PDB file of C-alpha atoms in Angstrom:
ATOM      1  CA  MET W   1      74.359  -6.470  25.431  1.00  0.00           C
ATOM      2  CA  ALA W   2      72.852  -5.314  22.123  1.00  0.00           C
ATOM      3  CA  LEU W   3      69.769  -6.900  20.892  1.00  0.00           C
ATOM      4  CA  ALA W   4      68.686  -7.627  17.463  1.00  0.00           C
ATOM      5  CA  GLY W   5      65.790  -5.407  16.346  1.00  0.00           C
ATOM      6  CA  ARG W   6      64.420  -8.193  14.316  1.00  0.00           C
ATOM      7  CA  LYS W   7      63.598 -10.308  17.654  1.00  0.00           C
ATOM      8  CA  LEU W   8      60.932  -7.523  18.866  1.00  0.00           C
ATOM      9  CA  LYS W   9      57.533  -8.741  19.193  1.00  0.00           C
ATOM     10  CA  VAL W  10      54.412  -6.636  19.850  1.00  0.00           C
ATOM     11  CA  ASN W  11      51.341  -8.765  21.105  1.00  0.00           C
ATOM     12  CA  VAL W  12      47.803  -7.467  21.843  1.00  0.00           C
ATOM     13  CA  SER W  13      45.083  -8.693  23.889  1.00  0.00           C
ATOM     14  CA  THR W  14      41.167  -7.697  24.344  1.00  0.00           C
ATOM     15  CA  ASP W  15      40.825  -9.378  27.638  1.00  0.00           C
ATOM     16  CA  GLY W  16      44.451  -8.800  29.287  1.00  0.00           C
ATOM     17  CA  THR W  17      45.350 -12.716  29.430  1.00  0.00           C
ATOM     18  CA  SER W  18      45.292 -14.251  25.989  1.00  0.00           C
ATOM     19  CA  PHE W  19      48.021 -12.167  23.657  1.00  0.00           C
ATOM     20  CA  SER W  20      48.516 -12.660  19.912  1.00  0.00           C
ATOM     21  CA  GLU W  21      51.144 -11.269  17.787  1.00  0.00           C
ATOM     22  CA  VAL W  22      50.749  -8.199  15.627  1.00  0.00           C
ATOM     23  CA  LEU W  23      52.188  -9.554  12.494  1.00  0.00           C
ATOM     24  CA  GLN W  24      53.893  -7.683   9.600  1.00  0.00           C
ATOM     25  CA  LEU W  25      55.411  -4.932  11.543  1.00  0.00           C
ATOM     26  CA  ASN W  26      58.931  -3.744  10.618  1.00  0.00           C
ATOM     27  CA  GLU W  27      59.119  -0.890  12.911  1.00  0.00           C
ATOM     28  CA  ALA W  28      57.995  -0.198  16.548  1.00  0.00           C
ATOM     29  CA  THR W  29      58.738   2.461  18.976  1.00  0.00           C
ATOM     30  CA  MET W  30      57.564   2.560  22.925  1.00  0.00           C
ATOM     31  CA  THR W  31      58.063   6.004  24.420  1.00  0.00           C
ATOM     32  CA  ASN W  32      57.852   6.603  28.082  1.00  0.00           C
ATOM     33  CA  GLU W  33      57.625  10.012  29.616  1.00  0.00           C
ATOM     34  CA  GLY W  34      57.264  11.865  32.937  1.00  0.00           C
ATOM     35  CA  ASP W  35      55.789  15.244  33.337  1.00  0.00           C
ATOM     36  CA  ASN W  36      58.294  16.801  35.402  1.00  0.00           C
ATOM     37  CA  GLN W  37      57.157  19.980  37.417  1.00  0.00           C
ATOM     38  CA  ASP W  38      59.620  22.857  38.389  1.00  0.00           C
ATOM     39  CA  VAL W  39      59.558  23.006  42.163  1.00  0.00           C
ATOM     40  CA  SER W  40      62.362  25.414  42.594  1.00  0.00           C
ATOM     41  CA  THR W  41      62.420  28.141  45.185  1.00  0.00           C
ATOM     42  CA  PHE W  42      63.620  31.572  45.942  1.00  0.00           C
ATOM     43  CA  GLY W  43      67.538  31.053  46.478  1.00  0.00           C
ATOM     44  CA  SER W  44      67.906  27.963  44.515  1.00  0.00           C
ATOM     45  CA  ASP W  45      70.946  27.718  42.114  1.00  0.00           C
ATOM     46  CA  PHE W  46      69.626  25.116  40.147  1.00  0.00           C
ATOM     47  CA  ILE W  47      66.255  23.793  38.842  1.00  0.00           C
ATOM     48  CA  GLN W  48      64.713  21.192  41.185  1.00  0.00           C
ATOM     49  CA  ARG W  49      62.162  18.960  39.938  1.00  0.00           C
ATOM     50  CA  LEU W  50      59.314  16.566  40.714  1.00  0.00           C
ATOM     51  CA  GLN W  51      58.210  14.046  38.561  1.00  0.00           C
ATOM     52  CA  GLY W  52      54.402  14.169  38.038  1.00  0.00           C
ATOM     53  CA  LEU W  53      52.202  11.882  35.902  1.00  0.00           C
ATOM     54  CA  LYS W  54      53.837   9.274  33.703  1.00  0.00           C
ATOM     55  CA  ASP W  55      52.791   8.573  30.184  1.00  0.00           C
ATOM     56  CA  SER W  56      53.481   5.707  27.773  1.00  0.00           C
ATOM     57  CA  SER W  57      52.764   5.511  24.081  1.00  0.00           C
ATOM     58  CA  TYR W  58      53.547   3.174  21.148  1.00  0.00           C
ATOM     59  CA  SER W  59      54.062   3.800  17.380  1.00  0.00           C
ATOM     60  CA  LEU W  60      53.622   0.452  15.196  1.00  0.00           C
ATOM     61  CA  ASN W  61      54.300   0.364  11.564  1.00  0.00           C
ATOM     62  CA  GLY W  62      54.493  -2.137   8.891  1.00  0.00           C
ATOM     63  CA  PHE W  63      52.506  -3.901   5.987  1.00  0.00           C
ATOM     64  CA  TYR W  64      48.829  -3.877   6.169  1.00  0.00           C
ATOM     65  CA  ASP W  65      47.459  -7.451   7.062  1.00  0.00           C
ATOM     66  CA  PRO W  66      43.734  -7.887   7.200  1.00  0.00           C
ATOM     67  CA  SER W  67      44.085 -11.654   7.983  1.00  0.00           C
ATOM     68  CA  ASN W  68      45.873 -10.798  11.003  1.00  0.00           C
ATOM     69  CA  THR W  69      42.573 -10.799  12.992  1.00  0.00           C
ATOM     70  CA  ALA W  70      43.864 -11.296  16.543  1.00  0.00           C
ATOM     71  CA  GLY W  71      46.632  -8.406  15.769  1.00  0.00           C
ATOM     72  CA  GLN W  72      46.108  -5.550  13.178  1.00  0.00           C
ATOM     73  CA  VAL W  73      42.171  -6.271  13.135  1.00  0.00           C
ATOM     74  CA  ALA W  74      41.929  -6.606  17.017  1.00  0.00           C
ATOM     75  CA  ILE W  75      43.764  -3.028  16.993  1.00  0.00           C
ATOM     76  CA  ARG W  76      41.403  -1.563  14.351  1.00  0.00           C
ATOM     77  CA  ASP W  77      38.337  -2.809  16.103  1.00  0.00           C
ATOM     78  CA  ALA W  78      39.377  -1.598  19.575  1.00  0.00           C
ATOM     79  CA  TRP W  79      39.645   1.718  18.012  1.00  0.00           C
ATOM     80  CA  LEU W  80      36.275   1.402  16.052  1.00  0.00           C
ATOM     81  CA  ASN W  81      34.401   0.247  19.093  1.00  0.00           C
ATOM     82  CA  ASN W  82      36.192   1.962  22.061  1.00  0.00           C
ATOM     83  CA  THR W  83      36.806  -1.473  23.634  1.00  0.00           C
ATOM     84  CA  PRO W  84      39.612  -2.477  25.916  1.00  0.00           C
ATOM     85  CA  LEU W  85      43.083  -3.332  24.372  1.00  0.00           C
ATOM     86  CA  TYR W  86      46.309  -4.583  26.040  1.00  0.00           C
ATOM     87  CA  VAL W  87      49.693  -4.652  24.520  1.00  0.00           C
ATOM     88  CA  GLN W  88      52.966  -6.236  25.174  1.00  0.00           C
ATOM     89  CA  PHE W  89      56.047  -4.729  23.906  1.00  0.00           C
ATOM     90  CA  LEU W  90      58.787  -7.448  23.889  1.00  0.00           C
ATOM     91  CA  PRO W  91      62.243  -6.047  22.759  1.00  0.00           C
ATOM     92  CA  ASP W  92      63.803  -9.442  22.952  1.00  0.00           C
ATOM     93  CA  GLY W  93      60.656 -11.279  21.869  1.00  0.00           C
ATOM     94  CA  GLU W  94      60.163 -12.818  25.337  1.00  0.00           C
ATOM     95  CA  SER W  95      60.269 -10.185  27.846  1.00  0.00           C
ATOM     96  CA  GLY W  96      59.654  -6.467  28.133  1.00  0.00           C
ATOM     97  CA  PHE W  97      56.618  -4.395  29.080  1.00  0.00           C
ATOM     98  CA  GLU W  98      52.671  -4.864  29.363  1.00  0.00           C
ATOM     99  CA  GLN W  99      49.772  -2.021  29.576  1.00  0.00           C
ATOM    100  CA  GLU W 100      46.195  -1.238  28.913  1.00  0.00           C
ATOM    101  CA  VAL W 101      46.147   1.191  25.864  1.00  0.00           C
ATOM    102  CA  LYS W 102      43.614   3.137  23.949  1.00  0.00           C
ATOM    103  CA  VAL W 103      44.092   3.507  20.111  1.00  0.00           C
ATOM    104  CA  SER W 104      44.560   6.942  19.017  1.00  0.00           C
ATOM    105  CA  SER W 105      45.279   6.285  15.295  1.00  0.00           C
ATOM    106  CA  TYR W 106      44.903   3.540  12.628  1.00  0.00           C
ATOM    107  CA  GLU W 107      46.106   4.530   9.429  1.00  0.00           C
ATOM    108  CA  VAL W 108      46.474   2.461   6.116  1.00  0.00           C
ATOM    109  CA  THR W 109      48.308   3.778   3.195  1.00  0.00           C
ATOM    110  CA  ALA W 110      49.176   2.993  -0.271  1.00  0.00           C
ATOM    111  CA  SER W 111      50.868   4.228  -3.479  1.00  0.00           C
ATOM    112  CA  ALA W 112      51.033   2.865  -6.904  1.00  0.00           C
ATOM    113  CA  GLU W 113      54.688   2.139  -6.647  1.00  0.00           C
ATOM    114  CA  GLY W 114      54.586   0.851  -3.215  1.00  0.00           C
ATOM    115  CA  THR W 115      52.901  -1.556  -0.856  1.00  0.00           C
ATOM    116  CA  VAL W 116      49.938  -1.349   1.417  1.00  0.00           C
ATOM    117  CA  GLU W 117      51.200  -0.280   4.870  1.00  0.00           C
ATOM    118  CA  VAL W 118      49.582   0.366   8.237  1.00  0.00           C
ATOM    119  CA  ALA W 119      50.539   3.011  11.021  1.00  0.00           C
ATOM    120  CA  ILE W 120      49.222   2.644  14.353  1.00  0.00           C
ATOM    121  CA  GLU W 121      49.263   4.795  17.435  1.00  0.00           C
ATOM    122  CA  VAL W 122      48.190   3.514  20.831  1.00  0.00           C
ATOM    123  CA  GLU W 123      48.536   5.408  24.250  1.00  0.00           C
ATOM    124  CA  GLY W 124      48.861   3.975  27.657  1.00  0.00           C
ATOM    125  CA  SER W 125      46.003   3.972  30.133  1.00  0.00           C
ATOM    126  CA  GLY W 126      47.173   3.216  33.530  1.00  0.00           C
ATOM    127  CA  ALA W 127      50.195   1.761  35.014  1.00  0.00           C
ATOM    128  CA  ILE W 128      53.039  -0.108  32.856  1.00  0.00           C
ATOM    129  CA  SER W 129      54.305  -3.550  34.371  1.00  0.00           C
ATOM    130  CA  ALA W 130      57.235  -5.681  33.383  1.00  0.00           C
ATOM    131  CA  VAL W 131      56.591  -9.232  31.742  1.00  0.00           C
TER     132      VAL W 131
END
């Protein structure tokens, strides 16, 4: 079953319990990776792998909204103050994934012929869970 991208929601929290939506986003990506290790030995005909550490990262893009204090501003403040931040990535708007994250990039850009935009990168810190 295909999902409409417009239903996706990204929520953030500074305490891991009370989440608020990050407003004005128009593009969001969640990337999950596993650090696969080659464990092949002499005599192997094919590579054998063992998955090591897992990693998750999130890219959030949209229109800059300084009035979104519990969303965009909370992300900026977590970056400025190196404080805890939790993200919920909900592809259908209701269920998805939750993880503690660290903000690695908070970028605001503008052009004379365009709008003021925000680009945010956060990286997982610890296990990811389904919500």
